[in-house]
Short mmCIF file of C-alpha atoms and ligand atoms in Angstrom, two decimals:
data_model
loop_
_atom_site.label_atom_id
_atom_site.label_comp_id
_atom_site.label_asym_id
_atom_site.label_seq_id
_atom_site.Cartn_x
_atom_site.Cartn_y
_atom_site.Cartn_z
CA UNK A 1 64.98 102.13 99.03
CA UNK A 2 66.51 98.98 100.08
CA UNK A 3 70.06 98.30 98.53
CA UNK A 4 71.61 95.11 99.09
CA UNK A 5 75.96 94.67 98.93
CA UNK A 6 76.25 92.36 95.40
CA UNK A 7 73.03 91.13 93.09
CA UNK A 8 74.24 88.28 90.24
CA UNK A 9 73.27 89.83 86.77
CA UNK A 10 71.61 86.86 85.58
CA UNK A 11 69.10 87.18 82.19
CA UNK A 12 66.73 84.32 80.90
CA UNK A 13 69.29 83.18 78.42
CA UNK A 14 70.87 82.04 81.82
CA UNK A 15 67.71 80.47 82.69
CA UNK A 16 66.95 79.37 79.29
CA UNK A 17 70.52 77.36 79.06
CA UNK A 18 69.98 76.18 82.61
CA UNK A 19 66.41 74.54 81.92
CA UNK A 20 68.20 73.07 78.44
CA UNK A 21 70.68 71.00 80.70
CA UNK A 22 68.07 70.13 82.95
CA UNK A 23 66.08 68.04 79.89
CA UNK A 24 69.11 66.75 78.33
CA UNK A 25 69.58 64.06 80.95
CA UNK A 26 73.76 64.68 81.37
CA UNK A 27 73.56 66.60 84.49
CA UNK A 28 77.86 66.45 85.20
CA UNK A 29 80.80 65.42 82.94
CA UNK A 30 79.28 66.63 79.86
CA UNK A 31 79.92 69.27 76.97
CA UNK A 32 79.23 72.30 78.84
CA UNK A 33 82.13 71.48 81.13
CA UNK A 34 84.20 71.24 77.96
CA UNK A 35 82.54 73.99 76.36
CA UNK A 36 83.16 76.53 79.38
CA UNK A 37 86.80 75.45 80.12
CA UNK A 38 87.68 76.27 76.31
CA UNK A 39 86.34 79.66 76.57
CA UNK A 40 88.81 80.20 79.43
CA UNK A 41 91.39 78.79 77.48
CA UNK A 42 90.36 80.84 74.45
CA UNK A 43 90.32 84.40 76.52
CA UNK A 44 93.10 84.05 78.69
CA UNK A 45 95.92 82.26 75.76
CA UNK A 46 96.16 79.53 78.23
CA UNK A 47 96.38 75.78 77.22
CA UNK A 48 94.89 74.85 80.35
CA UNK A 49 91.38 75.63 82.20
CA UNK A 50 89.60 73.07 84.42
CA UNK A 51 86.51 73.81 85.79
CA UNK A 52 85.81 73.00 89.65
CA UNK A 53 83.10 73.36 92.22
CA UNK A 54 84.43 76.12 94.02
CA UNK A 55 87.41 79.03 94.24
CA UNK A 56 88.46 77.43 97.29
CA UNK A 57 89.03 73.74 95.80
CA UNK A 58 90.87 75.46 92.51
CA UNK A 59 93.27 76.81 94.93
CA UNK A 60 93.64 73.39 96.91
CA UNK A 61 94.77 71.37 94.10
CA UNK A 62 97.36 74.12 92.46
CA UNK A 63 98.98 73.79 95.88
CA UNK A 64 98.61 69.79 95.87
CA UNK A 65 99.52 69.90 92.10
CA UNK A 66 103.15 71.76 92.77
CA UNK A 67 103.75 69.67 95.60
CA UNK A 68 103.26 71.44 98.86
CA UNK A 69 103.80 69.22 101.77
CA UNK A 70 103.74 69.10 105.53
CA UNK A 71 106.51 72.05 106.61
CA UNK A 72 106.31 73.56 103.58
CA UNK A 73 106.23 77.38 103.88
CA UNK A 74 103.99 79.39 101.26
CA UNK A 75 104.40 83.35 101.05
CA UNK A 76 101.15 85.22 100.95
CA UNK A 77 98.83 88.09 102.26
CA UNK A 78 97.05 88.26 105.62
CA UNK A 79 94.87 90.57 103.66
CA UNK A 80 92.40 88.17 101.78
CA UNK A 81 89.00 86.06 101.87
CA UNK A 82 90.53 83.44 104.10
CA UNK A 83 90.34 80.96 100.87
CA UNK A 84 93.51 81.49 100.36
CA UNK A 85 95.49 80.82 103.24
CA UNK A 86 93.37 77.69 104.13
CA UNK A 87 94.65 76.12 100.83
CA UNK A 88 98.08 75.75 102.37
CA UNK A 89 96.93 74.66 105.65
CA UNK A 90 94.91 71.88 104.31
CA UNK A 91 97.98 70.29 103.61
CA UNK A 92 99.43 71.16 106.65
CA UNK A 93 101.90 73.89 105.04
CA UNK A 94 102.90 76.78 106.62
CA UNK A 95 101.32 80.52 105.65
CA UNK A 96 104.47 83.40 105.88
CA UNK A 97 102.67 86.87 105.83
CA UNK A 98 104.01 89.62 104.21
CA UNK A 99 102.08 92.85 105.12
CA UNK A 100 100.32 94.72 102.24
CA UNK A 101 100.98 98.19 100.19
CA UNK A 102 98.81 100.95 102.01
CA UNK A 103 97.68 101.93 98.81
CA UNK A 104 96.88 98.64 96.40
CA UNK A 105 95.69 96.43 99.52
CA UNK A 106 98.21 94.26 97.42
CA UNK A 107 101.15 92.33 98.83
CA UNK A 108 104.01 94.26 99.53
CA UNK A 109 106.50 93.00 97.01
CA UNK A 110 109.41 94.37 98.85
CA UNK A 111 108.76 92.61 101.77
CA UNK A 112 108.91 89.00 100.06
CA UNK A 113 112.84 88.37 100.07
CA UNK A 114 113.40 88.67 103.50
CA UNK A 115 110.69 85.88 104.01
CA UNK A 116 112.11 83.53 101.79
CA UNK A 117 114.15 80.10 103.73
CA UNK A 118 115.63 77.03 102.54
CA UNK A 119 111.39 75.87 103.23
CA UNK A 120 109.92 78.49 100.95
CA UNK A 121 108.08 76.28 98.07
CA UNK A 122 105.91 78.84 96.60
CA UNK A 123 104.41 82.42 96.41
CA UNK A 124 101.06 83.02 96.76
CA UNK A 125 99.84 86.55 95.80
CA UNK A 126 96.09 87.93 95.82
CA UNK A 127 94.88 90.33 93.41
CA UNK A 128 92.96 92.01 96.26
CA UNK A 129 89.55 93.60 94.99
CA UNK A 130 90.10 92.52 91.17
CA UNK A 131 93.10 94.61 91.16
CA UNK A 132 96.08 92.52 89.78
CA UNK A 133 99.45 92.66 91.57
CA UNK A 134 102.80 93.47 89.74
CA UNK A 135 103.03 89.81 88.68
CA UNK A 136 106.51 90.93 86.53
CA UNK A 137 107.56 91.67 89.83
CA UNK A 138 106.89 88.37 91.46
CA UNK A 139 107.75 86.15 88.54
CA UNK A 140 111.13 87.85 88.62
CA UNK A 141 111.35 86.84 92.46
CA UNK A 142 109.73 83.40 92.12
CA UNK A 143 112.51 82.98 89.20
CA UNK A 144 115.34 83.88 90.98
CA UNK A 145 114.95 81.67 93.93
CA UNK A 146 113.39 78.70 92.30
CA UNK A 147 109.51 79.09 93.67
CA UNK A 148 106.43 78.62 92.04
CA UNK A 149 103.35 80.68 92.30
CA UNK A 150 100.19 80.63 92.49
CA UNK A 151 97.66 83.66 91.88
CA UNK A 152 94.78 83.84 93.48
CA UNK A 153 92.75 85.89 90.74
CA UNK A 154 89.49 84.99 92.66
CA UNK A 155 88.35 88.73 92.18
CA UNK A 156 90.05 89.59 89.03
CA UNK A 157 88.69 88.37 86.45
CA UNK A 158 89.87 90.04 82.90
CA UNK A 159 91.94 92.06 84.93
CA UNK A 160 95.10 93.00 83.77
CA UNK A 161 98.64 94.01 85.06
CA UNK A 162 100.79 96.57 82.07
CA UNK A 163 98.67 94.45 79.46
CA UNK A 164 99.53 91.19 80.99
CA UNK A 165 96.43 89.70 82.13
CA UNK A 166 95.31 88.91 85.78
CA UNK A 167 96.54 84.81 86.45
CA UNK A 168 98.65 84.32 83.32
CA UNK A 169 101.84 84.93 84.50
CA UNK A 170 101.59 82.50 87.52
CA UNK A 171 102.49 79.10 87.19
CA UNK A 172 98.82 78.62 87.93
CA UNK A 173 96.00 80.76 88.94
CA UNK A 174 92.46 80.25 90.38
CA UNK A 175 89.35 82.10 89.17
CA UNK A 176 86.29 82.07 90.98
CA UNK A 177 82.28 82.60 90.38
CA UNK A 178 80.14 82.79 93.79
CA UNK A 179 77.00 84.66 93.30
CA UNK A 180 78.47 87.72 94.09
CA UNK A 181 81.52 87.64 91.60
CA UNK A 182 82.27 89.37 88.42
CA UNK A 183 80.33 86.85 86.82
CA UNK A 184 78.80 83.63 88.55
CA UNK A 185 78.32 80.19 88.12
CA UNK A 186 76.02 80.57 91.72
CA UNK A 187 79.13 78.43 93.23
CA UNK A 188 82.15 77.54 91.26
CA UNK A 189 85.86 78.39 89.80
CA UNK A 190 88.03 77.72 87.27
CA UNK A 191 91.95 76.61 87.34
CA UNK A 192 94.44 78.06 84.19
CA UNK A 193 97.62 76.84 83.69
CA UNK A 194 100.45 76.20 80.89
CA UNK A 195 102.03 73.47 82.41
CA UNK A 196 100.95 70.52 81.35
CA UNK A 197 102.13 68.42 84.60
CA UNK A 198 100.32 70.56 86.98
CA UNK A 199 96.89 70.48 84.50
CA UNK A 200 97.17 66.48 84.47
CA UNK A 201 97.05 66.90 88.06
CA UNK A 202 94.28 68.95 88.41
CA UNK A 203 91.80 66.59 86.30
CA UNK A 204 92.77 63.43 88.34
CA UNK A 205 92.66 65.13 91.38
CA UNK A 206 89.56 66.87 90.85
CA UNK A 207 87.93 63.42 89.56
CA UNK A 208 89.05 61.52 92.83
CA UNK A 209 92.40 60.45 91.53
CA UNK A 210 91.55 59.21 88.21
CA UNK A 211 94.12 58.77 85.48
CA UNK A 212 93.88 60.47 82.50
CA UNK A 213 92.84 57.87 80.55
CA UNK A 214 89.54 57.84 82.84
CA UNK A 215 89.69 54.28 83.27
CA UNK A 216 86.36 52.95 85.02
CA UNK A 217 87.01 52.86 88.58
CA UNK A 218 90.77 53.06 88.48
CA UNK A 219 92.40 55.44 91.07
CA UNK A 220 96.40 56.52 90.69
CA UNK A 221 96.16 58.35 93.77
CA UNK A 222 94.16 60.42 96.69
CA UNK A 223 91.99 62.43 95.20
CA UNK A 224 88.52 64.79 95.53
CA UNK A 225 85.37 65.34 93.75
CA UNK A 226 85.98 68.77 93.22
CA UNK A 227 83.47 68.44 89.90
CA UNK A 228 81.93 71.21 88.50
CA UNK A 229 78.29 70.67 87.29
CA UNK A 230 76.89 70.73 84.18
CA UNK A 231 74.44 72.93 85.12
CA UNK A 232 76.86 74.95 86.62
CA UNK A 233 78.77 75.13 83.51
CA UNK A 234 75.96 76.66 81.65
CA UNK A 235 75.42 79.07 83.30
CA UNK A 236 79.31 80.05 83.33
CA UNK A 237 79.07 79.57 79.09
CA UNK A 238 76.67 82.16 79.17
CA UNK A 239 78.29 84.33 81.47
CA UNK A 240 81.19 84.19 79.49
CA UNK A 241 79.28 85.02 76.35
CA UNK A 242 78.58 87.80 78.33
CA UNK A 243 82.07 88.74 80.11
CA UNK A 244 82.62 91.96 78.62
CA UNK A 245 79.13 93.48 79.19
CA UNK A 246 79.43 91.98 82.65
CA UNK A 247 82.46 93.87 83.21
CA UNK A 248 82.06 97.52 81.33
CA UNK A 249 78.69 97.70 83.97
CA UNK A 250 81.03 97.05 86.56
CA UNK A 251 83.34 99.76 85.74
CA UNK A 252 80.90 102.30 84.87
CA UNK A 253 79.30 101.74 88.33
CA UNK A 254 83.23 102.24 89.86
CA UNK A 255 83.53 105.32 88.33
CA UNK A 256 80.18 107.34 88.85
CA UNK A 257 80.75 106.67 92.51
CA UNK A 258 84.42 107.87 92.18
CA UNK A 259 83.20 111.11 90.89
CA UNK A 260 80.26 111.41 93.18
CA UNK A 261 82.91 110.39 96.33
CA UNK A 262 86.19 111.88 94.98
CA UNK A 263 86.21 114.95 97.05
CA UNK A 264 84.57 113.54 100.27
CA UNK A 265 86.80 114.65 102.66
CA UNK A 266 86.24 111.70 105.15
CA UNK A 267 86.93 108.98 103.49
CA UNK A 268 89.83 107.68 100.62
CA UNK A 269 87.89 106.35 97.29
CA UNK A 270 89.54 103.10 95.26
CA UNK A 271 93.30 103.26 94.51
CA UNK A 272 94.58 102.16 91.23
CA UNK A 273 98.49 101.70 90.44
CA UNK A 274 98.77 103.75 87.02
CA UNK A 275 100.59 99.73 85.53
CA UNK A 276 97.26 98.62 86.64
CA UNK A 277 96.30 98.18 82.59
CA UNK A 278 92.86 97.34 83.16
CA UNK A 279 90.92 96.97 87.11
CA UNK A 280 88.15 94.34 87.27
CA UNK A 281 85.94 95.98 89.63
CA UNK A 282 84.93 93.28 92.78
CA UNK A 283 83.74 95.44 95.35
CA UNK A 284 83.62 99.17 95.74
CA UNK A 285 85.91 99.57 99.11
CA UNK A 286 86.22 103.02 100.87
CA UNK A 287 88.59 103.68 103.71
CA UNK A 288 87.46 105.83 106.38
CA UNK A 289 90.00 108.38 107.64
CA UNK A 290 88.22 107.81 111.44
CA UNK A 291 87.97 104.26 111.93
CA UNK A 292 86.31 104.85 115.09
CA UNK A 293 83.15 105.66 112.74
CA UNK A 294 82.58 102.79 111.21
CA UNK A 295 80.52 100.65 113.10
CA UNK A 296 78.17 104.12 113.35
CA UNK A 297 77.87 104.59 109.59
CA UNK A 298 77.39 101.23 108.89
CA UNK A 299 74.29 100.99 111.24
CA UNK A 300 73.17 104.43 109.75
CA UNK A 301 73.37 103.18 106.26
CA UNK A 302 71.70 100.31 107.48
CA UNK A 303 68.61 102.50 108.80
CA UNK A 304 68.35 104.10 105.55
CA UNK A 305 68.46 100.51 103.84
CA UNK A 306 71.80 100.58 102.59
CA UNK A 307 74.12 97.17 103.34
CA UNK A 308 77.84 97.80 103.85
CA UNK A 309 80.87 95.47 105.38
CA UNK A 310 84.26 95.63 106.54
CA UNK A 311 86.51 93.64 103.90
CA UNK A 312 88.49 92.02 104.70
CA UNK A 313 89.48 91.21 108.30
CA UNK A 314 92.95 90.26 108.92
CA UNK A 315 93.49 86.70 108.48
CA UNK A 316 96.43 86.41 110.75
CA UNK A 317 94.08 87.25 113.51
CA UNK A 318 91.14 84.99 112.48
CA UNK A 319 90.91 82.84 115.76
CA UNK A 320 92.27 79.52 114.61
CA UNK A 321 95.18 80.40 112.53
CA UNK A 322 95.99 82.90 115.96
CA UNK A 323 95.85 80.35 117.38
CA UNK A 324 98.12 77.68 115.89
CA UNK A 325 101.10 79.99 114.85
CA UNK A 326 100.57 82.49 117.62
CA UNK A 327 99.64 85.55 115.57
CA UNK A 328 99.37 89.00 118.09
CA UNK A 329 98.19 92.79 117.11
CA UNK A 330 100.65 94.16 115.50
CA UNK A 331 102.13 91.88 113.77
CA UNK A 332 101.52 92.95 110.18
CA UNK A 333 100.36 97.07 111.39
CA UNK A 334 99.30 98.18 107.69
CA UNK A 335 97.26 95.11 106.99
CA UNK A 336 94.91 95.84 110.68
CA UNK A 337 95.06 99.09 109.64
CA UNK A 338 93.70 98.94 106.38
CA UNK A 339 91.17 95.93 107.90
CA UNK A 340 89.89 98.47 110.06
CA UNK A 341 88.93 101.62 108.17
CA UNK A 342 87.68 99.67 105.07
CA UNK A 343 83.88 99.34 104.03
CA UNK A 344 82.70 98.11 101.02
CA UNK A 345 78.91 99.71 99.17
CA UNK A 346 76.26 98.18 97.78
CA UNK A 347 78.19 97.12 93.86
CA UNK A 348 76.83 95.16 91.37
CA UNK A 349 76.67 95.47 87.76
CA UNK A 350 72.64 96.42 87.25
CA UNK A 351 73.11 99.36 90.25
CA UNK A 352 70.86 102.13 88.96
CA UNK A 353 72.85 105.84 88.65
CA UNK A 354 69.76 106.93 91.12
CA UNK A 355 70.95 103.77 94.04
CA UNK A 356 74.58 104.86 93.58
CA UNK A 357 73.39 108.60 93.75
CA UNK A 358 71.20 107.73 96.64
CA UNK A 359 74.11 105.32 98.26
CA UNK A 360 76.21 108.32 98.52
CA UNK A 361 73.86 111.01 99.14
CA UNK A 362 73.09 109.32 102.93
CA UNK A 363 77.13 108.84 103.12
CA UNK A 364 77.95 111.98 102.83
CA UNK A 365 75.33 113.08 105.13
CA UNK A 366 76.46 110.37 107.67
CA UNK A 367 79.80 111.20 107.67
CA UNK A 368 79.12 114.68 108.08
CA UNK A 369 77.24 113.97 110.88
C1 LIG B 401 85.90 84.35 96.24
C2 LIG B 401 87.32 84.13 96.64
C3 LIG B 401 87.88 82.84 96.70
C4 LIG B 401 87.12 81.59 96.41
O1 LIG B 401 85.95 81.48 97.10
P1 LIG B 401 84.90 80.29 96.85
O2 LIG B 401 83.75 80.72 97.68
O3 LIG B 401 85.54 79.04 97.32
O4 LIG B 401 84.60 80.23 95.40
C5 LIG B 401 89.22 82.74 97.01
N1 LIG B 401 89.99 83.81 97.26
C6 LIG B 401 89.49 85.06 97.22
C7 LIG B 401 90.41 86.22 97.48
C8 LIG B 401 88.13 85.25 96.93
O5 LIG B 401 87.62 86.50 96.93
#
């Protein structure tokens, strides 16, 4: 049996949609765009989505769009998909880490005041896995000391914090729909916001600095093509259609391999904060108790055709941001910690009870081993 890490749940009304665009001869800036960014809009009680080509580029213009500038500093996690700390550096900001909660992967909300200087512009939390981070808890911060924030929900979608969904309590929040997301777009993301300033900003910057009246050729300002396609867009309308489906799968997978893995004496399975209202499963992620093991039962799973990675790796130690700030071991001990006993199994919404069954079966023997 060969199991591979994620698989996009795609049916042939995806493909069906997709070959529709493809003969209707408006292949970008058409009414799928439109179509898709009202369904956000729609699910999420926003009056704001806009659609762009990637998680990464949603991110980059909520930190252009609240004004984050050279010597800015930006609180966030060193335990991410480096997405979002490149956001800030792209405008030459500056990343503060705050090290994580050994049990949620989240940020450690009681470590963000003593960050905070007369620089601090913004927070930027991750919802680390698809679980959502106490976002009462940061607004409340954020509040008090005048910052804005933006959540990167990149792995939550329809997640929700004590009822309060994943992204909507940010100023403005990023979604995001690679091919091995929740649901997928093959590349792409989506941008939700209730500010009307920061949307404005969004469009034009995402439409190389156009004004909102679209004028032909007229530029207000430095901007991107950050477009989403149409045919792109489709195939996020359908997946939308399909959210809920998408997502029950997910879960269902999530918990036949917690029962299957819950009394597996080697390794932790998935923790969920009890507020935690509602997970969206990302990625099944196991922590080893003996780190040591890992690179072992990784290549043993890989022998018996089962893929498996280490997520994530600590960003403060990726070589270039190092690097620039000076970064050492040590620096943020629960985040390495945590970066090295995790591995994340094969997960995807079509896994088979007999491939989860089987996943865990060679585990256990592995680990026994
Ligand atoms: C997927 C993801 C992103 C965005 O990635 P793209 O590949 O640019 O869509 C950003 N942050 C996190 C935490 C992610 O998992």
């Amino acid at each position: 049996m060969q199991i591979p890490l994620s698989k996009p749940d795609i049916t042939d009304k995806e493909i069906q949609i997709v070959d529709e665009v493809l003969r209707s001869d408006t292949l970008s800036i058409g009414p799928k765009i439109q179509q898709f960014e009202q369904m956000f809009c729609d699910y999420y009680g926003v009056k704001h989505a806009i659609a762009v080509n990637s998680g990464t580029s949603g991110l980059h213009l909520l930190i252009k769009a609240i004004g984050i500038e050279k010597g800015d500093e930006v609180i966030t996690t060193p335990f991410s998909f480096v997405a979002s700390t490149n956001c800030i550096l792209f405008e030459e900001a500056t990343p503060v880490f705050v090290d994580i909660d050994p049990k949620t992967f989240n940020m450690d909300i009681s470590k963000i005041e003593e960050k905070i200087t007369d620089k601090t512009k913004a927070i930027l939390p991750v919802d680390v896995f698809g679980q959502p981070v106490n976002m009462e808890a940061i607004r409340r911060i954020a509040d008090r000391y005048g910052l804005k924030v933006i959540e990167d929900s990149c792995e939550a979608m329809g997640g929700e914090w004590n009822h309060h969904k994943a992204g909507t309590l940010a100023d403005g929040a990023v979604f995001a729909f690679y091919a091995n997301k929740q649901m997928t777009t093959a590349e792409g993301g989506m941008i939700i916001t209730n500010d009307d300033h920061i949307a404005s900003m969004c469009r034009s910057l995402r439409n190389q600095g156009r004004d909102s009246m679209g004028i032909w050729l007229h530029h207000e300002q430095l901007g991107y093509n950050y477009r989403m396609s149409e045919l792109h867009a489709a195939l996020g309308v359908v997946q939308m259609e399909r959210i809920k489906e998408l997502l029950d799968k997910r879960a269902a997978v999530a918990r036949l391999y917690n029962e299957i893995l819950k009394d597996v004496h080697e390794i932790d399975i998935p923790y969920i904060d009890p507020k935690v209202s509602k997970m969206s499963w990302f990625i099944y992620v196991i922590r080893l108790k003996d780190r040591s093991k890992r690179e072992e039962v990784m290549k043993k799973l890989e022998e018996q055709g089962i893929a498996s990675k280490p997520y994530f790796l600590s960003i403060h130690l990726q070589p270039y941001i190092r690097d620039q700030f000076g970064f050492k071991e040590g620096d943020f001990p629960i985040c390495e910690e945590v970066a090295s006993s995790t591995l994340a199994l094969p997960f995807y919404s079509q896994m088979k009870k007999e491939e989860v069954e089987y996943v865990c079966e060679v585990l256990k023997k592995v680990l026994l081993s």
